[in-house]
Amino acid sequence: MATHLSHPQRRPPLLRQAIKIRRRRVRDLQDPPPQTNQEVQVQSHHFSSEERDQLYEEALYTVLHRLGQPEPNHVKETSELLRYLQEAFQVQPEEHQQMLQRVGELEKPVFCLKATVKQAKGILGKDVSGFSDPYCLLGIEQGVGVPEGSPVSRHRQKAVVRHTIPEEQTHRTQVKSQTLNPVWDETFILEFEDVSNASFHLDMWDLDTVESVRQKLGELTDLHGLRRIFKEARKDKGQDDFLGNVVLKLQDLRCREDQWYPLEPCTETYPDRGRCHLQFQFIHKRRATAASRSQPSYTVHFHLLQQLVSHEVTQHQAGSTSWDASLSPQGATILFLHATQKDLSDFHQSMAQWLAYSRLYQSLEFPSSCLLHPITSIEYQWIQGRLKEEQREELATSFTSLLAYGLSLIRKFRSVFPLSVSDSPSRLQSLLRVLVQMCKTKAFGELCPDSVPLPQLVAEALRMGTVEWFHLMQQHHQPMVQGILEAGKALLSLVHDVMGDLYQCRHTWNKIFHNVLKIDLFSVAFQELQWLVAKRVQDHTAAVGNLVSPDMGESLFQLYVTLKELCQLGPVPSDSNGVLALDGFHRWFQPAIPSWLQKTYSVALERVQRAVQMDSLVPLGELTKHSTSAVDLSTCFAQISHTARQLDWPDPEEAFMITVKFVEDTCRLALVYCSLIKARARELSAGQKDQGQAANMLCVVVNDMEQLRLVIHKLPTQLAWEALEQRVGAVLEQGQLQNTLHAQLQGALAGLGHEIRTGVRTLAEQLEVGIATHIQKLIGVKESVLPEDAILPLMKFLEVKLRYMNTNLVQENFSSLLTLLWTHTLTVLVEVASSQRSSSLASSRLKEALQNLEICFHAEGCGLPPEALHTATFQALQKDLELQAASSRELIQKYFCSRIQQQAETTSEQLGAVTIKASYRASEQKLHVELLSASSLLPLDSNGSSDPFVQLTLEPRHEFPELAPRETQKHKKELHPLFDETFEFLVPAEPCQKAWACLLFTVLDHDTLGADDLEGEAFLPLCRVPGLTGCEEPSEAPQTRLPLTYPAPNGDPILQLLESRKSDREAQAFIKLRRQRAKQASQHASQLGR
């Protein structure tokens, strides 16, 4: 066999045979690449008539001289195999019969049984040592016709080889010393004539050599060994021991056998003699066919395989099905018989399969996966130098041919493996795996030493295929009518196709090439396509120039947006291998920006006008309270924001100016919409007699404006102001964005807010008249009607009107309406309360109305919040009504509560102070008071002194009507008198425990000629007196120092109310005394100030 390839004429390197392309971007960008004839020349799988006849003869010869039982999955009937061959070779019946007759007349081959003795296990140990020295005798017994099961047959079964087969036809294996599990692995070719009456015989013997008794005793190991010595003594010297035999009829064997057979004894002794592993194969010698005489066996098998596979693939294609790389039972049977009869090795069978499949794959359509098995088998069985020179050349040619064909398919993978066919990705992946497996085999490396690495070849093919595909698409989109606008549309369609191709490369094809070859197909395709696209776009924009029509502007905008998507689809900058041709492409479109902005505003304005004109000012639904035009306007603004995001101009300063224009147009559209929707409301309500319908429309208009305000509020987010501010921070002055964009936005919002407030004010005015009327009627209701009944008409009116407004207004506008109505209602209540100060009944009704109105406008949290309700006006009115609605005694009680509070808050002793002790004895129901002293009194006499005394009164008088005031003794000319007097009041504990119950200490300056002058007053709350605050009576009362106070100088509102009640004697008596004290206090206060 040939060793290493050493032919003087070395083949051209594989790189020269593969498809090469040099990346010449300038030339490719200028003109499409010339159509060169670089298609791979595919070898034909068809044979000449002479070759076909010889091959057909070979196939018929194989079937007619078939040996052995059929395999389980093979076809048994010869007629069926012959019919299959007639179809596979497309032979007419007459020609078939002639060929069949001629093949039958050919000389039969020499039939042989290829027998391999592999090994044996568990044989008998015949030597003294317990082991044996086994060897085998084997041969074929021919021409013995003995009936099955007869005594003679059983005798011949036990006959040994040397007695049945001539010595020259007997074969012998080597002797394996001292073992019970010998391994031979020896092969013998045994010829025979007739398979029907031939038998295979194998005898296994233990070789005996002449040894001395001493040597045998030295090998003795146990009692069985001693018995063997005695048995040996009875044998002839040098006679071998029989270990067992195997006898098989050839007609029972399959074409190939590989089994373990039991060793049979000649006698019944030791029936279990172990097993022997044998392999059989029926083969031919000296076949009489022309192909066998003139061609190597593997070549004939390769051609036969090629013919049968071609037939089966064609049959499947005719039935509109794809071949699954599985041969039919007939084809598999014929190929198996041929390989067996020709005694082809597994390697040569794999090589024949590879040659056939690799050639057929280039001309027929079937899965490339069927190439994996033969190339893998070649790799596993490859031994350097085992092939002859012509075989090496043939195998190398198959490698280079398949590689070139595979690269051509990869170059055109977009059309060869379309995604419209579901299994295209798997077929491409299978092809790549076959090429990878082929290129990494030892056979490929040895036979194709100059091959360029496969990833480099595939990458180059992908680059060239991408350029070819682009030019093909460019021709496909060539417009029928030549014009700049049509050229733009064609270019846009081309870029869309490029985007689609890159998307498929990234999401479908890239993982296939990366997983198999570690090639980033997407980067390869993007690098090529972006250069090609950039050149076409730049040429197109240059041809358009600076005068951009609306239609051309729309076309350029779509092209600009598509190019942005194309750039975003590309790899990250670190993976882009330098500068991209599309970098800075936005500058090519700069002249079209004014056209884009004007088109955006014009389209939006037309849409707003059309939406308002078609609006009937009816709410869309129960939950959606604005009309159709508000929805259209929101969509219109969203489209403007979408256009701005699509534009996303890269230059920061220009992007800022574009955003300013978008915001300006949006705010202008908002104000235009307000004018249009109000005009639409006036148009629809002009002929309406129903005022309720007009109110409904006004509610819808206000709601539409509120919806518009919400949309305008979202502009900073929709136009990405924060991102813009970060981008322009380096090129704009600080605060310029805030002063420009936010000023525009706030101006638009202010205008909308004014429009909304005007509409809500109009709705509120319609309700304010009714509220004022019901409040006025509330005062005129008969005195016999309870306050809660008197306010029912007002509450029913509000319930109906507010429910209507809540139904027709959105929450924001309804809250604004409630705020206006609440302010107006409080104003009306204040006016009415001021005119009814003297009527406690009217004040009670107004108080009840205020309480219910607060509940109504709060609406359990669904209306105004507490902080909006409890305004200063509300709190003042609430306090005023509480006073007006109180009785005279209640007012007197409130007055003393306020004086007690004033006493508690007074710490200054500017007017002086009194020191007392007070306690209550519950057992005696007595209030015990010790007036100890007074100090720092004011000198009220002309002599610079005073004549003080103290008057003690339990207040209010209506709580203690039977207890008269008490007085201390008068002290002459004393500003620090020591009274040290004790007073007891017989009074129950219950009235003393009320918050307004107090003991009034009135310090007076005695005047002989006129009325006594007031030094000051002190109030002791009785509820805090020891004995009233607890259960136990105090043992000793503590001292209490009370600063003296004056009444309020500006007049007390409680006293003013009491004074207005002229018909109440008790009130007038109380007022008379309080006015006297207040008058005295004001005089002394002015003197004290001086």
mmCIF file with all atom_site columns, C-alpha atoms in Angstrom, residues 895 899 911-912 937-941 946-951 1000-1007 1010-1019 1044-1048 1073-1085 1087-1088:
data_model
loop_
_atom_site.group_PDB
_atom_site.id
_atom_site.type_symbol
_atom_site.label_atom_id
_atom_site.label_alt_id
_atom_site.label_comp_id
_atom_site.label_asym_id
_atom_site.label_entity_id
_atom_site.label_seq_id
_atom_site.pdbx_PDB_ins_code
_atom_site.Cartn_x
_atom_site.Cartn_y
_atom_site.Cartn_z
_atom_site.occupancy
_atom_site.B_iso_or_equiv
_atom_site.pdbx_formal_charge
_atom_site.auth_seq_id
_atom_site.auth_comp_id
_atom_site.auth_asym_id
_atom_site.auth_atom_id
_atom_site.pdbx_PDB_model_num
ATOM 1  C CA . TYR A 1 895  ? -68.577 84.491  79.513  1.00 0.00 ? 895  TYR A CA 1
ATOM 2  C CA . ARG A 1 899  ? -62.923 84.872  82.306  1.00 0.00 ? 899  ARG A CA 1
ATOM 3  C CA . LEU A 1 911  ? -53.301 95.317  89.243  1.00 0.00 ? 911  LEU A CA 1
ATOM 4  C CA . GLY A 1 912  ? -52.483 93.491  92.448  1.00 0.00 ? 912  GLY A CA 1
ATOM 5  C CA . LEU A 1 937  ? -53.407 97.353  94.936  1.00 0.00 ? 937  LEU A CA 1
ATOM 6  C CA . LEU A 1 938  ? -53.748 100.431 92.802  1.00 0.00 ? 938  LEU A CA 1
ATOM 7  C CA . PRO A 1 939  ? -53.997 103.784 94.657  1.00 0.00 ? 939  PRO A CA 1
ATOM 8  C CA . LEU A 1 940  ? -57.359 105.051 93.451  1.00 0.00 ? 940  LEU A CA 1
ATOM 9  C CA . ASP A 1 941  ? -57.873 107.918 95.976  1.00 0.00 ? 941  ASP A CA 1
ATOM 10 C CA . SER A 1 946  ? -57.163 103.283 98.688  1.00 0.00 ? 946  SER A CA 1
ATOM 11 C CA . ASP A 1 947  ? -59.817 102.037 101.097 1.00 0.00 ? 947  ASP A CA 1
ATOM 12 C CA . PRO A 1 948  ? -60.104 98.434  99.832  1.00 0.00 ? 948  PRO A CA 1
ATOM 13 C CA . PHE A 1 949  ? -62.618 95.759  100.579 1.00 0.00 ? 949  PHE A CA 1
ATOM 14 C CA . VAL A 1 950  ? -63.538 92.520  98.750  1.00 0.00 ? 950  VAL A CA 1
ATOM 15 C CA . GLN A 1 951  ? -66.912 91.343  97.539  1.00 0.00 ? 951  GLN A CA 1
ATOM 16 C CA . LEU A 1 1000 ? -65.722 85.975  91.959  1.00 0.00 ? 1000 LEU A CA 1
ATOM 17 C CA . PHE A 1 1001 ? -63.450 88.140  94.114  1.00 0.00 ? 1001 PHE A CA 1
ATOM 18 C CA . THR A 1 1002 ? -64.214 91.815  93.311  1.00 0.00 ? 1002 THR A CA 1
ATOM 19 C CA . VAL A 1 1003 ? -61.732 94.157  94.999  1.00 0.00 ? 1003 VAL A CA 1
ATOM 20 C CA . LEU A 1 1004 ? -63.293 97.652  95.398  1.00 0.00 ? 1004 LEU A CA 1
ATOM 21 C CA . ASP A 1 1005 ? -62.083 100.985 96.701  1.00 0.00 ? 1005 ASP A CA 1
ATOM 22 C CA . HIS A 1 1006 ? -64.708 102.344 99.088  1.00 0.00 ? 1006 HIS A CA 1
ATOM 23 C CA . ASP A 1 1007 ? -65.853 105.843 98.231  1.00 0.00 ? 1007 ASP A CA 1
ATOM 24 C CA . GLY A 1 1010 ? -69.836 108.259 95.161  1.00 0.00 ? 1010 GLY A CA 1
ATOM 25 C CA . ALA A 1 1011 ? -69.813 104.765 93.732  1.00 0.00 ? 1011 ALA A CA 1
ATOM 26 C CA . ASP A 1 1012 ? -67.051 102.396 94.787  1.00 0.00 ? 1012 ASP A CA 1
ATOM 27 C CA . ASP A 1 1013 ? -64.126 102.137 92.381  1.00 0.00 ? 1013 ASP A CA 1
ATOM 28 C CA . LEU A 1 1014 ? -62.960 98.831  90.886  1.00 0.00 ? 1014 LEU A CA 1
ATOM 29 C CA . GLU A 1 1015 ? -59.475 97.671  91.846  1.00 0.00 ? 1015 GLU A CA 1
ATOM 30 C CA . GLY A 1 1016 ? -59.762 94.396  89.929  1.00 0.00 ? 1016 GLY A CA 1
ATOM 31 C CA . GLU A 1 1017 ? -61.421 90.996  89.688  1.00 0.00 ? 1017 GLU A CA 1
ATOM 32 C CA . ALA A 1 1018 ? -60.201 87.474  90.375  1.00 0.00 ? 1018 ALA A CA 1
ATOM 33 C CA . PHE A 1 1019 ? -61.989 84.254  89.422  1.00 0.00 ? 1019 PHE A CA 1
ATOM 34 C CA . LEU A 1 1044 ? -56.396 90.755  89.638  1.00 0.00 ? 1044 LEU A CA 1
ATOM 35 C CA . THR A 1 1045 ? -57.727 91.291  86.104  1.00 0.00 ? 1045 THR A CA 1
ATOM 36 C CA . TYR A 1 1046 ? -59.850 93.782  84.170  1.00 0.00 ? 1046 TYR A CA 1
ATOM 37 C CA . PRO A 1 1047 ? -62.594 92.984  81.644  1.00 0.00 ? 1047 PRO A CA 1
ATOM 38 C CA . ALA A 1 1048 ? -61.638 93.117  77.960  1.00 0.00 ? 1048 ALA A CA 1
ATOM 39 C CA . LEU A 1 1073 ? -73.195 95.188  85.982  1.00 0.00 ? 1073 LEU A CA 1
ATOM 40 C CA . ARG A 1 1074 ? -70.588 94.026  83.431  1.00 0.00 ? 1074 ARG A CA 1
ATOM 41 C CA . ARG A 1 1075 ? -70.726 97.331  81.544  1.00 0.00 ? 1075 ARG A CA 1
ATOM 42 C CA . GLN A 1 1076 ? -70.226 99.195  84.838  1.00 0.00 ? 1076 GLN A CA 1
ATOM 43 C CA . ARG A 1 1077 ? -67.188 97.089  85.652  1.00 0.00 ? 1077 ARG A CA 1
ATOM 44 C CA . ALA A 1 1078 ? -65.844 97.487  82.112  1.00 0.00 ? 1078 ALA A CA 1
ATOM 45 C CA . LYS A 1 1079 ? -66.299 101.261 82.271  1.00 0.00 ? 1079 LYS A CA 1
ATOM 46 C CA . GLN A 1 1080 ? -64.455 101.474 85.604  1.00 0.00 ? 1080 GLN A CA 1
ATOM 47 C CA . ALA A 1 1081 ? -61.722 99.219  84.250  1.00 0.00 ? 1081 ALA A CA 1
ATOM 48 C CA . SER A 1 1082 ? -61.241 101.365 81.157  1.00 0.00 ? 1082 SER A CA 1
ATOM 49 C CA . GLN A 1 1083 ? -60.905 104.535 83.292  1.00 0.00 ? 1083 GLN A CA 1
ATOM 50 C CA . HIS A 1 1084 ? -58.373 103.016 85.639  1.00 0.00 ? 1084 HIS A CA 1
ATOM 51 C CA . ALA A 1 1085 ? -56.502 101.443 82.702  1.00 0.00 ? 1085 ALA A CA 1
ATOM 52 C CA . GLN A 1 1087 ? -54.818 106.319 84.419  1.00 0.00 ? 1087 GLN A CA 1
ATOM 53 C CA . LEU A 1 1088 ? -52.494 103.360 84.836  1.00 0.00 ? 1088 LEU A CA 1
#
